[in-house]
Amino acid sequence: MSALDLVSSGRPATDAATLLRTARRRSATRDGILLGVLALAVIALFLVALVFGTKTIPLLDVLRALGGETVPGASFAVVELRLPRAIGALLVGAAFGLGGMLFQTLLRNVLASPDVIGISAGSSAAAITAISFFGASGLVVSVAAIAGGVLTALLIWVLAYRRGLSGLRFVLVGIAVAAALQAVISYVLTRSDINAAEQATVWMAGSLSRSLWDQLGPTAPVLVVLLVVALLAATRLPVLRLGDDSATALGARPQRVRMLLILCAVLLVAVATSLTGPIAFVAFLAGPIALRVVRRDSALPAAAALVGAIVVLGGDAVAQHAFPTDLPVGVVTGAIGAPFLLYLLMRGRTRA
Protein backbone atom coordinates (compact mmCIF):
# COMPACT_ATOMS: atom_id res chain seq x y z
CA MET A 1 0.00 0.00 0.00
CA SER A 2 1.43 3.39 -1.01
CA ALA A 3 1.70 6.42 1.27
CA LEU A 4 -1.10 8.09 -0.71
CA ASP A 5 -3.34 5.05 -0.20
CA LEU A 6 -2.67 5.11 3.53
CA VAL A 7 -3.48 8.79 3.85
CA SER A 8 -6.63 8.51 1.75
CA SER A 9 -7.85 5.44 3.66
CA GLY A 10 -9.14 7.64 6.44
CA ARG A 11 -7.11 5.91 9.15
CA PRO A 12 -5.84 7.96 12.13
CA ALA A 13 -2.51 9.64 11.47
CA THR A 14 -0.62 7.47 13.98
CA ASP A 15 -1.97 4.26 12.41
CA ALA A 16 -1.13 5.50 8.91
CA ALA A 17 2.42 6.35 9.99
CA THR A 18 2.87 2.93 11.60
CA LEU A 19 1.56 1.16 8.51
CA LEU A 20 3.82 3.28 6.29
CA ARG A 21 6.88 2.37 8.37
CA THR A 22 5.90 -1.30 8.25
CA ALA A 23 5.47 -1.17 4.47
CA ARG A 24 8.89 0.47 4.09
CA ARG A 25 10.52 -2.16 6.32
CA ARG A 26 8.96 -4.96 4.29
CA SER A 27 10.09 -3.37 1.04
CA ALA A 28 13.62 -2.90 2.37
CA THR A 29 13.70 -6.51 3.61
CA ARG A 30 12.47 -7.80 0.26
CA ASP A 31 15.07 -5.81 -1.68
CA GLY A 32 17.79 -6.87 0.76
CA ILE A 33 16.91 -10.51 0.10
CA LEU A 34 16.93 -9.92 -3.66
CA LEU A 35 20.33 -8.20 -3.46
CA GLY A 36 21.60 -11.20 -1.50
CA VAL A 37 20.31 -13.56 -4.22
CA LEU A 38 22.06 -11.48 -6.90
CA ALA A 39 25.29 -11.54 -4.87
CA LEU A 40 25.06 -15.33 -4.52
CA ALA A 41 24.57 -15.61 -8.30
CA VAL A 42 27.73 -13.53 -8.83
CA ILE A 43 29.70 -15.77 -6.44
CA ALA A 44 28.39 -18.93 -8.16
CA LEU A 45 29.34 -17.67 -11.64
CA PHE A 46 32.74 -16.55 -10.31
CA LEU A 47 33.43 -20.08 -9.06
CA VAL A 48 32.19 -21.54 -12.36
CA ALA A 49 34.76 -19.37 -14.14
CA LEU A 50 37.50 -20.88 -11.93
CA VAL A 51 36.35 -24.49 -12.15
CA PHE A 52 35.62 -24.87 -15.88
CA GLY A 53 38.11 -24.34 -18.68
CA THR A 54 40.25 -26.41 -21.01
CA LYS A 55 40.43 -28.79 -18.06
CA THR A 56 37.81 -29.01 -15.32
CA ILE A 57 39.34 -28.57 -11.88
CA PRO A 58 37.47 -29.83 -8.78
CA LEU A 59 36.07 -27.04 -6.61
CA LEU A 60 38.04 -28.25 -3.59
CA ASP A 61 41.32 -27.94 -5.55
CA VAL A 62 40.28 -24.47 -6.70
CA LEU A 63 39.69 -23.38 -3.11
CA ARG A 64 43.02 -24.90 -2.02
CA ALA A 65 44.82 -23.03 -4.82
CA LEU A 66 43.08 -19.78 -3.85
CA GLY A 67 44.19 -20.39 -0.28
CA GLY A 68 47.82 -20.34 -1.36
CA GLU A 69 48.42 -24.08 -1.37
CA THR A 70 50.38 -25.51 -4.31
CA VAL A 71 48.07 -27.95 -6.11
CA PRO A 72 49.77 -29.81 -9.00
CA GLY A 73 47.86 -29.30 -12.23
CA ALA A 74 45.59 -26.65 -10.71
CA SER A 75 47.49 -23.75 -9.13
CA PHE A 76 48.85 -22.21 -12.34
CA ALA A 77 45.58 -22.52 -14.27
CA VAL A 78 43.50 -21.14 -11.40
CA VAL A 79 45.73 -18.39 -10.03
CA GLU A 80 47.55 -17.19 -13.15
CA LEU A 81 44.94 -17.70 -15.90
CA ARG A 82 41.38 -18.02 -14.65
CA LEU A 83 41.42 -15.82 -11.53
CA PRO A 84 42.46 -12.56 -13.28
CA ARG A 85 39.93 -13.24 -16.05
CA ALA A 86 37.15 -13.79 -13.50
CA ILE A 87 38.12 -10.68 -11.51
CA GLY A 88 38.21 -8.69 -14.75
CA ALA A 89 34.73 -9.93 -15.70
CA LEU A 90 33.39 -9.08 -12.23
CA LEU A 91 34.81 -5.55 -12.12
CA VAL A 92 34.09 -4.66 -15.74
CA GLY A 93 30.54 -5.98 -15.52
CA ALA A 94 29.86 -4.05 -12.32
CA ALA A 95 31.37 -0.88 -13.82
CA PHE A 96 29.35 -1.11 -17.04
CA GLY A 97 26.18 -1.95 -15.12
CA LEU A 98 26.48 0.87 -12.58
CA GLY A 99 27.71 3.42 -15.15
CA GLY A 100 24.85 2.66 -17.52
CA MET A 101 22.24 2.84 -14.75
CA LEU A 102 23.54 6.26 -13.62
CA PHE A 103 23.29 7.65 -17.15
CA GLN A 104 19.78 6.24 -17.64
CA THR A 105 18.56 7.52 -14.27
CA LEU A 106 20.08 11.00 -14.43
CA LEU A 107 18.91 11.60 -18.00
CA ARG A 108 15.58 9.82 -17.38
CA ASN A 109 15.84 7.87 -20.60
CA VAL A 110 16.66 4.17 -20.89
CA LEU A 111 18.34 4.81 -24.25
CA ALA A 112 20.90 7.06 -22.53
CA SER A 113 23.33 4.18 -22.27
CA PRO A 114 27.05 4.60 -23.04
CA ASP A 115 26.67 1.91 -25.71
CA VAL A 116 24.04 3.92 -27.53
CA ILE A 117 25.20 7.52 -27.08
CA GLY A 118 28.76 7.03 -28.22
CA ILE A 119 30.95 7.07 -25.12
CA SER A 120 32.06 3.49 -25.74
CA ALA A 121 32.58 4.42 -29.40
CA GLY A 122 34.78 7.33 -28.32
CA SER A 123 36.96 5.00 -26.25
CA SER A 124 37.12 2.54 -29.16
CA ALA A 125 38.05 5.21 -31.72
CA ALA A 126 40.88 6.52 -29.54
CA ALA A 127 42.15 3.02 -28.70
CA ILE A 128 42.25 1.66 -32.26
CA THR A 129 43.83 4.91 -33.48
CA ALA A 130 46.60 4.33 -30.93
CA ILE A 131 46.90 0.69 -32.00
CA SER A 132 46.76 1.23 -35.76
CA PHE A 133 48.68 4.47 -36.27
CA PHE A 134 51.13 4.45 -33.35
CA GLY A 135 51.63 0.73 -32.70
CA ALA A 136 50.53 1.20 -29.08
CA SER A 137 49.76 -1.65 -26.73
CA GLY A 138 49.05 -2.34 -23.05
CA LEU A 139 48.82 0.69 -20.78
CA VAL A 140 49.04 3.22 -23.63
CA VAL A 141 45.93 1.75 -25.27
CA SER A 142 44.14 1.88 -21.91
CA VAL A 143 45.03 5.54 -21.40
CA ALA A 144 43.92 6.37 -24.95
CA ALA A 145 40.59 4.59 -24.38
CA ILE A 146 39.96 6.48 -21.13
CA ALA A 147 40.83 9.82 -22.74
CA GLY A 148 38.60 9.06 -25.73
CA GLY A 149 35.62 8.24 -23.54
CA VAL A 150 36.01 11.33 -21.36
CA LEU A 151 36.47 13.69 -24.34
CA THR A 152 33.44 12.19 -26.09
CA ALA A 153 31.27 12.68 -23.01
CA LEU A 154 32.48 16.29 -22.76
CA LEU A 155 31.70 16.89 -26.45
CA ILE A 156 28.17 15.48 -26.10
CA TRP A 157 27.60 17.57 -22.98
CA VAL A 158 28.69 20.81 -24.71
CA LEU A 159 26.59 20.12 -27.83
CA ALA A 160 23.48 19.06 -25.86
CA TYR A 161 23.49 21.76 -23.14
CA ARG A 162 20.91 24.51 -23.74
CA ARG A 163 20.01 26.33 -20.50
CA GLY A 164 19.96 22.94 -18.85
CA LEU A 165 20.35 19.34 -19.86
CA SER A 166 17.49 17.52 -21.59
CA GLY A 167 17.71 13.73 -21.55
CA LEU A 168 16.18 13.40 -25.03
CA ARG A 169 18.52 16.01 -26.53
CA PHE A 170 21.51 14.34 -24.86
CA VAL A 171 20.52 10.99 -26.39
CA LEU A 172 19.97 12.42 -29.88
CA VAL A 173 23.28 14.30 -29.83
CA GLY A 174 24.98 11.19 -28.49
CA ILE A 175 23.58 9.01 -31.29
CA ALA A 176 24.85 11.53 -33.86
CA VAL A 177 28.30 11.62 -32.23
CA ALA A 178 28.34 7.80 -32.10
CA ALA A 179 27.61 7.64 -35.84
CA ALA A 180 30.46 10.07 -36.55
CA LEU A 181 32.83 8.03 -34.37
CA GLN A 182 31.84 4.82 -36.16
CA ALA A 183 32.88 6.52 -39.39
CA VAL A 184 36.22 7.40 -37.77
CA ILE A 185 36.67 3.77 -36.67
CA SER A 186 35.91 2.50 -40.18
CA TYR A 187 38.39 4.98 -41.69
CA VAL A 188 41.14 3.97 -39.25
CA LEU A 189 40.59 0.28 -39.98
CA THR A 190 40.77 0.82 -43.74
CA ARG A 191 44.07 2.73 -43.35
CA SER A 192 45.67 0.15 -41.04
CA ASP A 193 47.94 -2.68 -42.05
CA ILE A 194 46.51 -6.16 -41.74
CA ASN A 195 48.11 -7.00 -38.39
CA ALA A 196 47.06 -3.76 -36.70
CA ALA A 197 43.55 -4.03 -38.15
CA GLU A 198 43.23 -7.58 -36.81
CA GLN A 199 44.41 -6.49 -33.35
CA ALA A 200 42.04 -3.52 -33.35
CA THR A 201 39.09 -5.67 -34.48
CA VAL A 202 39.67 -8.16 -31.68
CA TRP A 203 39.88 -5.31 -29.15
CA MET A 204 36.62 -3.79 -30.40
CA ALA A 205 34.74 -7.09 -30.04
CA GLY A 206 35.10 -6.85 -26.26
CA SER A 207 37.07 -9.79 -24.92
CA LEU A 208 38.34 -10.96 -21.55
CA SER A 209 41.05 -13.14 -23.07
CA ARG A 210 43.68 -10.46 -22.39
CA SER A 211 42.73 -10.18 -18.72
CA LEU A 212 45.96 -11.32 -17.07
CA TRP A 213 47.57 -9.93 -13.94
CA ASP A 214 49.80 -7.47 -15.84
CA GLN A 215 46.78 -5.89 -17.63
CA LEU A 216 44.56 -6.08 -14.57
CA GLY A 217 47.11 -4.67 -12.15
CA PRO A 218 46.89 -0.93 -12.96
CA THR A 219 43.16 -0.98 -13.79
CA ALA A 220 41.54 -3.06 -11.05
CA PRO A 221 42.33 -0.68 -8.13
CA VAL A 222 41.00 2.27 -10.14
CA LEU A 223 37.77 0.43 -10.90
CA VAL A 224 37.32 -0.57 -7.25
CA VAL A 225 37.75 3.03 -6.09
CA LEU A 226 35.37 4.32 -8.79
CA LEU A 227 32.74 1.72 -7.88
CA VAL A 228 32.87 2.67 -4.19
CA VAL A 229 32.71 6.42 -4.91
CA ALA A 230 29.86 5.95 -7.40
CA LEU A 231 27.84 3.79 -5.01
CA LEU A 232 28.28 6.34 -2.21
CA ALA A 233 27.36 9.24 -4.49
CA ALA A 234 24.36 7.31 -5.82
CA THR A 235 22.77 7.39 -2.35
CA ARG A 236 21.69 10.94 -3.33
CA LEU A 237 19.68 9.73 -6.33
CA PRO A 238 16.35 9.55 -4.43
CA VAL A 239 16.77 13.22 -3.45
CA LEU A 240 17.48 14.22 -7.07
CA ARG A 241 14.27 12.51 -8.18
CA LEU A 242 12.31 15.08 -6.13
CA GLY A 243 13.45 17.86 -8.47
CA ASP A 244 16.07 20.57 -8.04
CA ASP A 245 13.92 22.92 -5.94
CA SER A 246 12.88 20.24 -3.44
CA ALA A 247 16.40 18.80 -3.30
CA THR A 248 17.84 22.24 -2.57
CA ALA A 249 15.22 22.78 0.14
CA LEU A 250 16.37 19.52 1.76
CA GLY A 251 19.96 20.77 1.87
CA ALA A 252 21.30 18.94 -1.19
CA ARG A 253 23.25 20.55 -4.02
CA PRO A 254 21.64 18.92 -7.05
CA GLN A 255 23.88 20.39 -9.75
CA ARG A 256 27.05 19.39 -7.91
CA VAL A 257 25.73 15.89 -7.13
CA ARG A 258 24.57 15.42 -10.74
CA MET A 259 27.98 16.44 -12.10
CA LEU A 260 29.75 14.06 -9.70
CA LEU A 261 27.50 11.15 -10.68
CA ILE A 262 27.92 11.77 -14.42
CA LEU A 263 31.70 12.05 -13.97
CA CYS A 264 31.70 8.73 -12.08
CA ALA A 265 29.59 7.11 -14.82
CA VAL A 266 31.88 8.35 -17.60
CA LEU A 267 35.02 7.18 -15.80
CA LEU A 268 33.49 3.79 -14.93
CA VAL A 269 32.63 3.10 -18.57
CA ALA A 270 35.88 4.51 -19.97
CA VAL A 271 38.14 2.59 -17.56
CA ALA A 272 36.20 -0.64 -18.04
CA THR A 273 36.40 -0.22 -21.82
CA SER A 274 40.14 0.35 -21.57
CA LEU A 275 40.54 -3.10 -19.98
CA THR A 276 38.41 -5.29 -22.23
CA GLY A 277 37.17 -3.18 -25.11
CA PRO A 278 33.50 -2.25 -25.46
CA ILE A 279 31.38 -5.20 -24.23
CA ALA A 280 28.12 -4.56 -26.03
CA PHE A 281 24.85 -3.79 -24.26
CA VAL A 282 25.93 -4.58 -20.67
CA ALA A 283 25.52 -0.94 -19.64
CA PHE A 284 22.21 -0.86 -21.48
CA LEU A 285 20.80 -4.06 -20.02
CA ALA A 286 21.80 -3.85 -16.36
CA GLY A 287 19.71 -0.84 -15.30
CA PRO A 288 16.32 -1.98 -16.73
CA ILE A 289 16.83 -5.53 -15.40
CA ALA A 290 17.81 -4.22 -11.94
CA LEU A 291 14.75 -1.96 -11.94
CA ARG A 292 12.54 -5.01 -12.42
CA VAL A 293 14.29 -6.86 -9.59
CA VAL A 294 14.27 -4.20 -6.85
CA ARG A 295 11.74 -1.46 -6.18
CA ARG A 296 13.61 0.92 -3.93
CA ASP A 297 15.76 3.72 -5.40
CA SER A 298 18.35 3.12 -2.69
CA ALA A 299 18.85 -0.51 -3.77
CA LEU A 300 18.97 0.19 -7.53
CA PRO A 301 22.68 1.14 -7.92
CA ALA A 302 23.94 -1.98 -6.11
CA ALA A 303 21.48 -4.15 -8.04
CA ALA A 304 22.62 -2.67 -11.38
CA ALA A 305 26.28 -3.36 -10.52
CA LEU A 306 25.47 -6.97 -9.55
CA VAL A 307 23.36 -7.54 -12.68
CA GLY A 308 26.19 -6.17 -14.84
CA ALA A 309 28.62 -8.59 -13.19
CA ILE A 310 26.19 -11.48 -13.74
CA VAL A 311 25.75 -10.60 -17.43
CA VAL A 312 29.51 -10.45 -18.10
CA LEU A 313 30.43 -13.52 -16.01
CA GLY A 314 27.56 -15.53 -17.51
CA GLY A 315 28.21 -14.25 -21.02
CA ASP A 316 31.90 -15.15 -20.75
CA ALA A 317 31.03 -18.67 -19.57
CA VAL A 318 28.76 -19.10 -22.61
CA ALA A 319 31.37 -17.59 -24.94
CA GLN A 320 34.04 -19.99 -23.67
CA HIS A 321 32.12 -23.24 -23.40
CA ALA A 322 28.97 -23.18 -25.58
CA PHE A 323 30.74 -22.94 -28.94
CA PRO A 324 33.47 -24.95 -30.66
CA THR A 325 35.85 -21.96 -30.44
CA ASP A 326 36.39 -19.35 -27.72
CA LEU A 327 34.35 -16.25 -28.67
CA PRO A 328 34.68 -12.68 -27.33
CA VAL A 329 32.13 -12.10 -24.58
CA GLY A 330 30.89 -9.03 -26.48
CA VAL A 331 29.49 -11.32 -29.18
CA VAL A 332 27.27 -13.07 -26.63
CA THR A 333 26.11 -9.91 -24.83
CA GLY A 334 25.41 -8.25 -28.17
CA ALA A 335 23.23 -11.21 -29.21
CA ILE A 336 21.27 -10.83 -25.96
CA GLY A 337 21.10 -7.05 -25.90
CA ALA A 338 19.92 -6.35 -29.45
CA PRO A 339 16.55 -8.15 -29.03
CA PHE A 340 16.09 -6.46 -25.63
CA LEU A 341 16.61 -3.04 -27.24
CA LEU A 342 14.04 -3.87 -29.94
CA TYR A 343 11.61 -5.03 -27.22
CA LEU A 344 11.92 -1.73 -25.34
CA LEU A 345 11.48 0.29 -28.54
CA MET A 346 8.41 -1.72 -29.57
CA ARG A 347 6.88 -1.32 -26.10
CA GLY A 348 7.72 2.40 -26.19
CA ARG A 349 9.29 2.19 -22.72
CA THR A 350 12.26 4.51 -23.03
CA ARG A 351 11.75 6.36 -19.73
CA ALA A 352 14.13 5.18 -17.01
XYZ file of N, CA, C and O in Angstrom, residues 217-309:
372
model
N 46.458 -5.336 -13.267
C 47.110 -4.670 -12.146
C 46.836 -3.187 -12.038
O 46.359 -2.707 -10.995
N 47.105 -2.383 -13.114
C 46.890 -0.933 -12.964
C 45.415 -0.541 -12.966
O 45.060 0.507 -12.437
N 44.558 -1.379 -13.575
C 43.164 -0.979 -13.790
C 42.246 -1.371 -12.636
O 41.344 -0.610 -12.270
N 42.458 -2.558 -12.069
C 41.544 -3.055 -11.045
C 41.408 -2.114 -9.848
O 40.263 -1.838 -9.418
N 42.507 -1.594 -9.268
C 42.332 -0.685 -8.129
C 41.541 0.569 -8.483
O 40.734 1.055 -7.672
N 41.748 1.080 -9.715
C 41.005 2.271 -10.139
C 39.514 1.966 -10.221
O 38.672 2.755 -9.778
N 39.174 0.795 -10.792
C 37.767 0.432 -10.899
C 37.129 0.240 -9.525
O 35.984 0.639 -9.304
N 37.866 -0.367 -8.599
C 37.320 -0.567 -7.252
C 37.019 0.775 -6.586
O 35.933 0.979 -6.006
N 37.962 1.705 -6.685
C 37.747 3.031 -6.087
C 36.557 3.735 -6.735
O 35.694 4.318 -6.055
N 36.487 3.671 -8.080
C 35.375 4.322 -8.787
C 34.030 3.711 -8.399
O 33.029 4.420 -8.232
N 33.996 2.376 -8.257
C 32.738 1.720 -7.877
C 32.286 2.170 -6.485
O 31.099 2.453 -6.264
N 33.229 2.252 -5.557
C 32.871 2.673 -4.194
C 32.375 4.121 -4.191
O 31.333 4.444 -3.586
N 33.118 5.005 -4.872
C 32.714 6.418 -4.913
C 31.345 6.572 -5.576
O 30.475 7.316 -5.095
N 31.142 5.840 -6.685
C 29.856 5.954 -7.399
C 28.701 5.436 -6.551
O 27.619 6.032 -6.533
N 28.909 4.325 -5.853
C 27.835 3.787 -5.008
C 27.504 4.738 -3.862
O 26.334 4.910 -3.506
N 28.533 5.361 -3.281
C 28.281 6.335 -2.211
C 27.549 7.563 -2.745
O 26.589 8.050 -2.130
N 28.013 8.055 -3.903
C 27.361 9.243 -4.487
C 25.928 8.928 -4.915
O 25.045 9.792 -4.865
N 25.690 7.682 -5.339
C 24.358 7.305 -5.818
C 23.323 7.267 -4.700
O 22.123 7.178 -4.983
N 23.755 7.324 -3.439
C 22.774 7.392 -2.348
C 21.963 8.688 -2.406
O 20.929 8.794 -1.747
N 22.421 9.676 -3.205
C 21.692 10.937 -3.329
C 20.660 10.915 -4.462
O 19.930 11.889 -4.666
N 20.619 9.790 -5.219
C 19.679 9.725 -6.335
C 18.220 9.929 -5.919
O 17.474 10.642 -6.607
N 17.751 9.314 -4.810
C 16.351 9.553 -4.429
C 16.032 11.027 -4.195
O 14.926 11.482 -4.492
N 17.002 11.790 -3.673
C 16.770 13.219 -3.455
C 16.671 13.945 -4.795
O 15.822 14.829 -4.992
N 17.522 13.566 -5.768
C 17.483 14.216 -7.075
C 16.155 13.972 -7.785
O 15.693 14.815 -8.558
N 15.551 12.806 -7.527
C 14.271 12.505 -8.182
C 13.165 13.468 -7.755
O 12.148 13.597 -8.436
N 13.332 14.143 -6.609
C 12.308 15.080 -6.132
C 12.293 16.379 -6.924
O 11.362 17.173 -6.780
N 13.339 16.594 -7.745
C 13.455 17.858 -8.470
C 14.443 18.782 -7.780
O 14.702 18.659 -6.582
N 15.001 19.721 -8.567
C 16.071 20.574 -8.038
C 15.596 21.451 -6.882
O 16.315 21.624 -5.891
N 14.387 22.015 -6.995
C 13.917 22.920 -5.943
C 13.735 22.177 -4.617
O 14.184 22.649 -3.555
N 13.096 21.015 -4.670
C 12.876 20.238 -3.444
C 14.196 19.726 -2.878
O 14.401 19.711 -1.654
N 15.103 19.289 -3.772
C 16.404 18.799 -3.301
C 17.196 19.900 -2.616
O 17.819 19.677 -1.572
N 17.142 21.111 -3.186
C 17.842 22.245 -2.568
C 17.237 22.578 -1.215
O 17.948 22.883 -0.248
N 15.902 22.506 -1.137
C 15.225 22.784 0.140
C 15.617 21.780 1.214
O 15.622 22.096 2.405
N 15.964 20.558 0.796
C 16.368 19.524 1.764
C 17.863 19.579 2.084
O 18.385 18.709 2.773
N 18.544 20.597 1.538
C 19.960 20.766 1.873
C 20.920 20.138 0.878
O 22.149 20.189 1.078
N 20.413 19.546 -0.190
C 21.301 18.944 -1.187
C 21.752 20.004 -2.197
O 21.165 21.093 -2.270
N 22.783 19.686 -2.932
C 23.253 20.554 -4.016
C 23.114 19.765 -5.312
O 24.056 19.097 -5.742
N 21.932 19.836 -5.932
C 21.639 18.924 -7.047
C 22.596 19.037 -8.212
O 22.972 18.016 -8.790
N 22.985 20.250 -8.597
C 23.877 20.386 -9.752
C 25.231 19.739 -9.470
O 25.802 19.046 -10.328
N 25.748 19.961 -8.262
C 27.050 19.388 -7.910
C 26.975 17.860 -7.841
O 27.863 17.159 -8.340
N 25.890 17.346 -7.233
C 25.730 15.891 -7.131
C 25.575 15.276 -8.514
O 26.150 14.223 -8.831
N 24.780 15.943 -9.382
C 24.568 15.418 -10.739
C 25.887 15.380 -11.518
O 26.176 14.398 -12.220
N 26.680 16.418 -11.398
C 27.976 16.444 -12.101
C 28.887 15.330 -11.595
O 29.579 14.658 -12.384
N 28.902 15.118 -10.265
C 29.749 14.061 -9.697
C 29.316 12.692 -10.198
O 30.153 11.854 -10.580
N 27.998 12.456 -10.233
C 27.503 11.153 -10.680
C 27.802 10.920 -12.163
O 28.179 9.808 -12.561
N 27.629 11.941 -12.983
C 27.919 11.772 -14.420
C 29.416 11.548 -14.627
O 29.831 10.719 -15.447
N 30.250 12.269 -13.870
C 31.701 12.052 -13.971
C 32.058 10.617 -13.577
O 32.868 9.960 -14.249
N 31.457 10.122 -12.497
C 31.700 8.733 -12.085
C 31.264 7.763 -13.185
O 31.981 6.794 -13.493
N 30.086 8.010 -13.781
C 29.586 7.110 -14.824
C 30.517 7.093 -16.031
O 30.828 6.031 -16.578
N 30.968 8.272 -16.440
C 31.878 8.348 -17.603
C 33.177 7.600 -17.313
O 33.660 6.811 -18.141
N 33.743 7.828 -16.135
C 35.017 7.177 -15.804
C 34.844 5.666 -15.652
O 35.719 4.891 -16.068
N 33.739 5.230 -15.059
C 33.494 3.785 -14.930
C 33.481 3.120 -16.304
O 34.140 2.092 -16.523
N 32.739 3.695 -17.232
C 32.627 3.099 -18.568
C 33.953 3.185 -19.314
O 34.385 2.223 -19.960
N 34.626 4.335 -19.229
C 35.880 4.514 -19.969
C 36.977 3.581 -19.450
O 37.700 2.948 -20.246
N 37.099 3.465 -18.123
C 38.144 2.595 -17.560
C 37.843 1.129 -17.846
O 38.743 0.346 -18.190
N 36.559 0.748 -17.722
C 36.200 -0.635 -18.040
C 36.469 -0.950 -19.507
O 36.987 -2.025 -19.839
N 36.142 -0.015 -20.393
C 36.400 -0.221 -21.821
C 37.900 -0.337 -22.094
O 38.323 -1.118 -22.953
N 38.695 0.413 -21.357
C 40.144 0.350 -21.571
C 40.709 -1.027 -21.239
O 41.746 -1.417 -21.769
N 40.024 -1.780 -20.385
C 40.540 -3.097 -19.977
C 40.141 -4.198 -20.958
O 40.965 -5.060 -21.299
N 38.912 -4.169 -21.431
C 38.405 -5.291 -22.233
C 37.944 -4.903 -23.621
O 37.613 -5.780 -24.417
N 37.874 -3.609 -23.919
C 37.169 -3.180 -25.115
C 35.690 -3.007 -24.784
O 35.248 -3.331 -23.676
N 34.915 -2.498 -25.738
C 33.496 -2.252 -25.463
C 32.698 -3.549 -25.474
O 32.514 -4.160 -26.527
N 32.225 -3.989 -24.317
C 31.381 -5.198 -24.235
C 29.936 -4.750 -24.432
O 29.356 -4.078 -23.585
N 29.379 -5.148 -25.558
C 28.124 -4.562 -26.032
C 26.961 -4.806 -25.083
O 26.795 -5.907 -24.553
N 26.173 -3.755 -24.879
C 24.847 -3.788 -24.258
C 24.840 -4.102 -22.765
O 23.754 -4.166 -22.189
N 25.969 -4.322 -22.109
C 25.928 -4.583 -20.666
C 25.422 -3.346 -19.924
O 24.533 -3.441 -19.058
N 25.969 -2.171 -20.272
C 25.521 -0.935 -19.636
C 24.055 -0.663 -19.934
O 23.333 -0.085 -19.119
N 23.604 -1.077 -21.090
C 22.210 -0.855 -21.480
C 21.249 -1.795 -20.758
O 20.158 -1.407 -20.352
N 21.678 -3.048 -20.579
C 20.796 -4.062 -20.019
C 20.654 -3.971 -18.498
O 19.575 -4.218 -17.945
N 21.756 -3.666 -17.814
C 21.797 -3.850 -16.361
C 20.756 -3.007 -15.624
O 20.070 -3.504 -14.721
N 20.640 -1.722 -16.007
C 19.711 -0.842 -15.303
C 18.262 -1.306 -15.391
O 17.587 -1.458 -14.358
N 17.720 -1.520 -16.630
C 16.322 -1.977 -16.726
C 16.063 -3.308 -16.020
O 15.003 -3.496 -15.414
N 17.025 -4.249 -16.093
C 16.835 -5.526 -15.404
C 16.812 -5.306 -13.885
O 15.960 -5.852 -13.176
N 17.758 -4.490 -13.384
C 17.810 -4.217 -11.943
C 16.533 -3.536 -11.464
O 16.036 -3.812 -10.373
N 15.990 -2.663 -12.305
C 14.753 -1.957 -11.939
C 13.585 -2.914 -11.790
O 12.666 -2.668 -11.009
N 13.610 -4.015 -12.528
C 12.539 -5.009 -12.422
C 12.768 -5.958 -11.251
O 11.863 -6.695 -10.868
N 13.988 -5.978 -10.721
C 14.292 -6.862 -9.595
C 13.998 -6.165 -8.266
O 13.356 -6.740 -7.385
N 14.472 -4.936 -8.112
C 14.274 -4.205 -6.854
C 13.341 -3.025 -7.101
O 13.204 -2.555 -8.221
N 12.725 -2.543 -6.040
C 11.744 -1.462 -6.180
C 12.156 -0.192 -5.462
O 11.496 0.828 -5.590
N 13.192 -0.254 -4.685
C 13.610 0.924 -3.929
C 14.765 1.609 -4.653
O 15.701 0.968 -5.106
N 14.694 2.951 -4.751
C 15.763 3.715 -5.401
C 17.112 3.469 -4.734
O 18.142 3.441 -5.394
N 17.083 3.280 -3.403
C 18.347 3.125 -2.686
C 19.040 1.807 -3.025
O 20.255 1.690 -2.888
N 18.267 0.789 -3.445
C 18.853 -0.511 -3.774
C 19.240 -0.627 -5.242
O 19.951 -1.555 -5.620
N 18.779 0.314 -6.085
C 18.973 0.185 -7.529
C 20.445 0.212 -7.960
O 20.853 -0.618 -8.789
N 21.287 1.136 -7.456
C 22.685 1.142 -7.923
C 23.414 -0.175 -7.639
O 24.099 -0.704 -8.525
N 23.274 -0.712 -6.426
C 23.938 -1.982 -6.110
C 23.398 -3.111 -6.977
O 24.154 -3.968 -7.458
N 22.074 -3.113 -7.201
C 21.479 -4.155 -8.044
C 22.002 -4.062 -9.476
O 22.287 -5.081 -10.110
N 22.124 -2.840 -10.006
C 22.625 -2.675 -11.381
C 24.066 -3.175 -11.499
O 24.434 -3.822 -12.494
N 24.892 -2.883 -10.493
C 26.280 -3.361 -10.520
C 26.324 -4.886 -10.487
O 27.091 -5.526 -11.228
N 25.489 -5.504 -9.637
C 25.468 -6.968 -9.547
C 24.939 -7.594 -10.838
O 25.484 -8.603 -11.313
N 23.890 -7.009 -11.420
C 23.357 -7.538 -12.682
C 24.405 -7.432 -13.787
O 24.572 -8.356 -14.590
N 25.125 -6.307 -13.836
C 26.189 -6.168 -14.836
C 27.241 -7.244 -14.679
O 27.709 -7.836 -15.671
N 27.630 -7.535 -13.431
C 28.622 -8.588 -13.193
C 28.084 -9.953 -13.619
O 28.805 -10.772 -14.208
